[in-house]
Amino acid sequence: MKNNVNYKLYLVTDRNILKNNDFSKAVEQAILGGVTLVQLREKDISTREFYNIALNIKKITDKYDIPLIINDRLDIALSIDAAGLHVGQKDMPADIARKLIGKDKILGVSVCSVDEARKAEKDGADYIGVGAVFPTSTKKDADAVSIERLKEIKESVSIPVVAIGGINENNAVLLKAAKIDGIAVVSCILGKDNIKQAAKIMSERADNIIY
Amino acid sequence: MKNNVNYKLYLVTDRNILKNNDFSKAVEQAILGGVTLVQLREKDISTREFYNIALNIKKITDKYDIPLIINDRLDIALSIDAAGLHVGQKDMPADIARKLIGKDKILGVSVCSVDEARKAEKDGADYIGVGAVFPTSTKKDADAVSIERLKEIKESVSIPVVAIGGINENNAVLLKAAKIDGIAVVSCILGKDNIKQAAKIMSERADNIIY
């Protein structure tokens, strides 16, 4: 699976912004609308709760053969046999994470600069997430990354690059110049009433900007 | 190392109750005073910070050949090659944790009842932590366990039993009837000005009650 990952429309979860949707059903609707990859991101809950939620979401992603990536927590990724792990600069060092998850799992790393991007690739990342490319409400401490810098980062590495941060149906087109491999989104899908429809719109936007 | 673990005086860390002591030095002083096992417990910090703290504390525990157990976080335990992992009922299920850490690592499980104790042993625990045996300020959501029940739990399993929760130099003697294998403490060592002296006192108390 690792060699055929489609990064086009990468859903990062946030249960807190769901409207009247059940979490598992919301993820399923997003997949039905065109999401190609799912990252489960949970903060401030117990390990047991995270584990149980991850098991539930994995049932959905497995059903549609969509890779499930766990944010930050290598223990959760290993315990549910997720497809991969995504680490930020405040999470486990990427080289340590790579050793512990093995070569067959997908490893993603969040970066904001060319230096961080090159280091991530060297440390064993399969892809990098770059952002925040636009102002975002779901991760307030995120550094800003201009589209120009996104382009520089993309040109500095040979692994896939996914842009993240405040991307929506209106601004996605601005990313076209960076020639990236995918867009990662949260609110513009999960924050909508009709999640499947929102994912479909974002999938069309992604088709127009992804190389 | 796993087969020769001395559970007599088990220090569980809490950096927030330290007086004017540096954390690494505090742990070292506790070991010099007689602590036989150290559990690193951290909440509400990033994975990277936990990892860095764990690496630092491991330098101290390795220096004195004292096993370092990581609370809750299997990812941290694996990443620093800790001696073991301790899980509570809200952490990763013990049987999953055992599979992921392998048979050579120490696995501890927090329990409050005979049923939980038997399940922990069946799931692969090397020891159980039972408490809170006295009212405690460092874990306010802990269930209360009477000394009578502690004794029943001890009699129901064949693995070592460590009592935890509000144990200090004055009340430790009350645990003698339960014939346990060790006492786990936080404040009565780390909350004191002279940590080495406090550990020495608790070590003497433990000598009088441990079988």
XYZ file of C-alpha atoms in Angstrom:
422
model
C 0.000 0.000 0.000
C 2.826 2.380 0.929
C 4.086 2.763 -2.632
C 0.696 3.602 -4.058
C -0.439 6.265 -1.644
C -2.585 8.962 -3.198
C -1.969 12.198 -1.294
C -4.431 14.239 -3.332
C -7.036 14.998 -0.672
C -5.793 14.297 2.845
C -8.333 14.613 5.638
C -6.961 15.532 9.076
C -9.573 14.969 11.754
C -10.860 17.260 14.468
C -13.894 15.927 16.300
C -14.534 19.313 17.916
C -15.615 21.003 14.700
C -18.166 18.394 13.698
C -21.682 19.720 13.417
C -24.405 17.144 13.924
C -22.388 14.295 12.497
C -21.228 11.124 14.224
C -17.426 10.937 13.929
C -17.148 7.571 12.158
C -19.971 8.479 9.812
C -18.343 11.838 9.096
C -15.091 10.123 8.101
C -17.014 7.671 5.941
C -18.888 10.486 4.190
C -15.600 12.294 3.583
C -14.150 9.162 1.982
C -17.262 8.715 -0.144
C -16.821 12.322 -1.275
C -13.261 11.729 -2.416
C -10.816 11.893 0.507
C -7.795 9.713 -0.366
C -5.992 9.566 3.007
C -7.094 10.055 6.638
C -5.039 11.315 9.571
C -6.508 10.803 13.025
C -5.490 13.689 15.247
C -6.519 13.673 18.914
C -5.266 15.760 21.806
C -6.155 15.819 25.504
C -7.785 12.421 25.702
C -6.613 9.276 27.457
C -4.559 6.690 25.609
C -7.413 4.187 25.992
C -9.901 6.596 24.460
C -7.533 7.384 21.577
C -6.973 3.659 21.047
C -10.722 2.946 20.958
C -11.435 5.829 18.573
C -8.573 4.737 16.323
C -9.911 1.163 16.199
C -13.310 2.508 15.155
C -11.968 4.807 12.466
C -9.736 2.042 11.131
C -12.830 -0.080 10.466
C -14.024 2.687 8.134
C -10.703 3.332 6.393
C -10.100 -0.415 5.953
C -13.562 -0.800 4.422
C -12.601 1.640 1.658
C -8.903 0.697 1.499
C -7.876 4.221 2.530
C -4.627 4.527 4.541
C -5.114 5.661 8.150
C -2.285 7.762 9.553
C -2.050 8.498 13.291
C -0.952 11.965 14.387
C 1.912 12.120 16.904
C 1.251 8.895 18.804
C 3.427 6.014 17.656
C 1.973 3.843 20.428
C -1.518 4.222 18.945
C -0.232 3.666 15.405
C 1.453 0.407 16.437
C -1.415 -0.796 18.611
C -4.031 -0.611 15.846
C -1.596 -1.470 13.031
C -2.278 1.826 11.276
C -0.882 2.462 7.803
C 1.396 5.143 9.205
C 2.364 7.912 11.585
C 2.590 11.670 11.177
C 4.968 13.607 13.448
C 5.427 17.320 13.942
C 8.491 19.130 15.175
C 7.228 18.800 18.779
C 6.577 15.076 18.455
C 8.986 12.169 18.378
C 12.085 12.781 16.233
C 11.394 11.381 12.758
C 14.504 9.178 12.628
C 13.540 7.479 15.907
C 9.955 7.103 14.718
C 11.147 5.488 11.480
C 13.239 2.936 13.379
C 10.328 2.014 15.619
C 7.578 1.728 12.997
C 9.738 -0.073 10.442
C 10.217 0.628 6.763
C 6.800 -0.567 5.590
C 4.730 2.064 7.397
C 4.068 5.527 6.002
C 5.913 8.263 7.891
C 4.897 11.895 7.450
C 6.629 14.912 8.971
C 5.372 18.490 9.378
C 7.875 21.104 8.233
C 7.942 24.872 7.710
C 11.289 25.360 5.947
C 13.621 23.907 3.345
C 16.034 22.828 6.103
C 13.328 20.967 7.997
C 12.093 19.413 4.750
C 15.530 18.104 3.775
C 16.100 16.787 7.293
C 12.712 15.026 7.259
C 13.548 13.328 3.967
C 16.946 12.272 5.317
C 15.324 10.981 8.521
C 13.097 8.658 6.538
C 9.888 10.573 5.855
C 7.689 9.251 3.025
C 6.004 12.625 2.629
C 6.021 16.026 4.266
C 3.190 18.273 5.358
C 3.914 21.956 4.862
C 2.007 24.796 6.480
C 0.167 26.717 7.546
C -0.209 28.004 3.984
C -3.284 30.056 4.984
C -4.503 31.299 8.379
C -6.146 28.428 10.262
C -8.446 28.146 13.240
C -7.789 24.463 14.019
C -4.084 24.845 14.857
C -3.494 28.280 16.259
C 0.234 27.826 16.977
C 1.065 26.901 13.376
C 3.777 28.939 11.647
C 2.850 30.689 8.399
C 4.395 29.417 5.165
C 4.077 31.505 1.997
C 3.195 29.849 -1.302
C 6.602 30.924 -2.565
C 8.292 29.057 0.271
C 6.002 26.061 -0.262
C 7.283 25.962 -3.835
C 10.917 26.148 -2.663
C 10.288 23.317 -0.235
C 8.667 21.192 -2.943
C 11.696 21.765 -5.197
C 14.124 20.852 -2.378
C 12.899 17.298 -1.775
C 12.034 14.252 -3.857
C 9.224 12.942 -1.625
C 5.569 14.011 -1.947
C 4.578 17.365 -0.460
C 1.172 18.052 1.032
C 0.102 21.612 1.867
C -1.938 22.230 5.008
C -3.494 25.095 6.912
C -6.684 26.995 6.196
C -7.156 25.523 2.724
C -10.733 25.755 1.466
C -12.790 25.714 -1.732
C -11.990 29.378 -2.406
C -8.246 29.571 -1.828
C -7.079 26.098 -2.945
C -6.482 27.364 -6.490
C -3.737 29.676 -5.177
C -1.597 26.602 -4.417
C -1.408 25.551 -8.060
C 1.887 27.374 -8.620
C 3.662 25.274 -5.994
C 3.102 22.035 -7.934
C 2.428 19.993 -4.802
C 1.166 16.431 -4.441
C -1.825 16.974 -2.227
C -3.804 19.200 0.063
C -4.614 18.427 3.673
C -7.824 19.841 5.065
C -9.869 19.822 8.250
C -12.662 22.403 8.602
C -13.637 22.794 4.952
C -14.851 19.189 5.055
C -15.562 18.230 8.682
C -17.007 21.625 9.609
C -19.725 21.411 6.970
C -23.241 20.034 7.289
C -22.970 17.931 4.142
C -19.573 16.310 4.490
C -19.720 14.141 1.406
C -20.623 17.122 -0.747
C -17.867 19.242 0.861
C -15.301 16.489 0.185
C -16.492 16.243 -3.410
C -15.940 19.961 -3.915
C -12.470 19.814 -2.388
C -11.634 16.752 -4.468
C -12.488 18.702 -7.629
C -10.354 21.615 -6.421
C -7.483 19.227 -5.750
C -7.794 17.712 -9.242
C -7.183 21.164 -10.662
C -4.022 21.931 -8.690
C -2.257 18.625 -8.074
C 0.540 17.473 -10.349
C 17.302 -7.257 34.698
C 13.592 -8.114 34.524
C 13.852 -11.151 36.760
C 15.736 -9.358 39.518
C 13.568 -6.284 39.943
C 13.417 -4.973 43.481
C 10.011 -3.344 43.978
C 10.698 -2.280 47.569
C 10.725 1.496 47.138
C 9.235 2.606 43.830
C 9.497 6.300 43.008
C 6.787 7.719 40.723
C 7.768 11.152 39.478
C 5.879 14.427 39.520
C 7.960 17.417 38.503
C 5.287 19.828 39.740
C 5.834 19.055 43.409
C 9.592 19.556 43.396
C 10.780 22.299 45.697
C 14.062 23.893 44.690
C 15.468 20.768 43.163
C 16.490 20.142 39.556
C 14.505 17.134 38.284
C 17.437 14.901 37.278
C 19.255 15.711 40.507
C 16.105 15.013 42.502
C 15.819 11.554 40.944
C 19.507 10.910 41.589
C 19.181 11.954 45.231
C 16.157 9.672 45.605
C 18.166 6.750 44.210
C 21.082 7.540 46.528
C 18.572 7.513 49.404
C 17.354 4.031 48.544
C 14.765 4.142 45.749
C 14.887 0.804 43.881
C 12.746 1.574 40.811
C 11.728 4.786 39.024
C 8.557 5.480 37.051
C 8.543 8.582 34.882
C 5.056 10.039 34.795
C 4.342 13.086 32.647
C 1.059 14.574 31.518
C 0.211 17.565 29.328
C 3.585 17.947 27.630
C 4.544 17.350 24.022
C 5.886 13.989 22.924
C 9.221 15.631 22.097
C 9.499 17.116 25.586
C 8.551 13.794 27.207
C 11.143 12.051 25.033
C 13.878 14.517 25.996
C 13.054 14.318 29.707
C 12.981 10.528 29.533
C 16.411 10.434 27.860
C 17.793 12.627 30.643
C 16.299 10.577 33.458
C 17.491 7.363 31.842
C 21.077 8.606 32.083
C 20.601 8.764 35.862
C 18.819 5.435 36.262
C 21.344 3.698 33.995
C 24.210 5.135 36.073
C 22.858 3.362 39.160
C 21.439 0.321 37.345
C 17.896 1.184 38.446
C 15.058 0.175 36.096
C 13.234 3.104 34.489
C 9.544 2.510 33.830
C 7.533 4.890 31.629
C 3.976 5.721 32.658
C 1.268 5.265 30.002
C 3.320 6.075 26.906
C 4.566 2.984 25.087
C 6.005 5.197 22.349
C 8.291 6.899 24.860
C 9.229 3.589 26.487
C 10.236 2.124 23.120
C 12.007 5.251 21.905
C 14.400 5.443 24.864
C 14.623 1.671 25.374
C 13.242 1.975 28.911
C 13.203 -1.060 31.194
C 9.422 -1.105 31.089
C 5.995 0.436 30.848
C 3.273 1.054 33.397
C -0.328 1.273 32.212
C -3.478 2.268 34.047
C -7.041 1.314 33.232
C -7.351 4.416 30.997
C -4.142 3.651 29.113
C -3.410 1.074 26.458
C -4.890 -2.371 27.204
C -2.225 -4.444 28.962
C -2.385 -7.377 26.555
C -1.772 -5.074 23.566
C 1.037 -3.315 25.440
C 2.678 -6.661 26.226
C 2.626 -7.683 22.567
C 4.186 -4.402 21.481
C 6.945 -4.148 24.104
C 7.921 -7.800 23.948
C 8.462 -10.281 26.749
C 11.738 -8.866 28.043
C 10.363 -5.509 29.186
C 8.746 -4.952 32.567
C 5.000 -4.366 32.327
C 3.107 -2.920 35.285
C -0.641 -2.390 35.516
C -2.669 -0.236 37.920
C -5.609 -2.077 39.464
C -8.210 -1.429 42.167
C -9.892 -4.824 42.472
C -9.263 -8.561 42.515
C -10.869 -8.879 39.080
C -8.625 -6.228 37.570
C -5.597 -7.793 39.261
C -6.312 -11.264 37.872
C -6.942 -9.827 34.421
C -3.673 -7.873 34.548
C -1.736 -11.013 35.451
C -3.441 -12.928 32.638
C -2.709 -10.088 30.205
C 1.009 -10.333 30.900
C 1.730 -7.907 33.751
C 4.984 -8.436 35.658
C 3.657 -6.556 38.660
C 0.571 -4.626 39.667
C 0.211 -1.255 41.351
C -2.715 -1.081 43.761
C -4.254 2.073 45.123
C -4.969 4.626 46.237
C -4.405 3.015 49.643
C -4.478 6.444 51.347
C -5.874 9.811 50.243
C -3.498 11.394 47.730
C -3.027 14.875 46.322
C -0.992 13.881 43.241
C -3.730 11.833 41.547
C -7.092 13.203 42.538
C -9.181 10.834 40.403
C -7.699 7.709 42.008
C -10.147 5.206 43.499
C -9.729 4.310 47.170
C -8.555 0.797 48.044
C -8.756 -0.399 51.654
C -5.861 -2.286 53.207
C -8.166 -5.267 53.542
C -8.800 -5.224 49.786
C -5.101 -4.704 49.107
C -4.490 -7.911 51.048
C -7.159 -9.764 49.040
C -5.610 -8.559 45.807
C -2.144 -9.657 46.930
C -3.523 -13.120 47.737
C -5.281 -13.365 44.370
C -2.188 -13.067 42.133
C 1.272 -14.575 41.975
C 3.063 -11.481 40.613
C 4.531 -8.742 42.844
C 2.138 -6.161 44.281
C 3.088 -2.562 44.939
C 0.830 -0.289 46.971
C 0.438 3.337 45.920
C -1.426 6.445 46.981
C -0.693 8.841 49.824
C 1.896 6.582 51.457
C 4.269 8.466 53.769
C 6.633 7.931 56.693
C 3.736 7.927 59.161
C 1.206 5.621 57.534
C 3.470 3.131 55.709
C 3.463 0.804 58.719
C -0.292 0.258 58.280
C 0.427 -1.653 55.056
C 2.387 -4.386 56.845
C -0.679 -6.625 57.189
C -1.125 -6.814 53.408
C 2.278 -8.524 52.907
C 3.015 -6.629 49.720
C 6.233 -6.452 47.691
C 6.792 -2.737 47.581
C 5.515 0.756 48.110
C 5.255 3.405 45.421
C 5.596 7.002 46.522
C 5.657 10.492 45.043
C 5.276 13.443 47.435
C 6.867 11.957 50.549
C 10.175 11.937 48.654
C 9.982 14.471 45.810
C 8.009 17.026 47.827
C 10.713 17.282 50.486
C 13.659 19.688 50.678
C 16.160 16.924 51.419
C 15.226 14.234 48.934
C 18.000 11.800 49.770
C 17.111 11.908 53.452
C 13.401 11.500 52.662
C 14.152 8.467 50.481
C 16.312 6.998 53.240
C 13.470 7.293 55.728
C 10.995 5.685 53.312
C 13.485 2.919 52.542
C 13.687 2.091 56.237
C 9.887 2.094 56.477
C 9.713 -0.229 53.466
C 12.251 -2.596 55.041
C 9.871 -3.002 57.965
C 6.777 -3.864 55.950
C 7.924 -5.661 52.810
C 7.950 -9.440 52.652
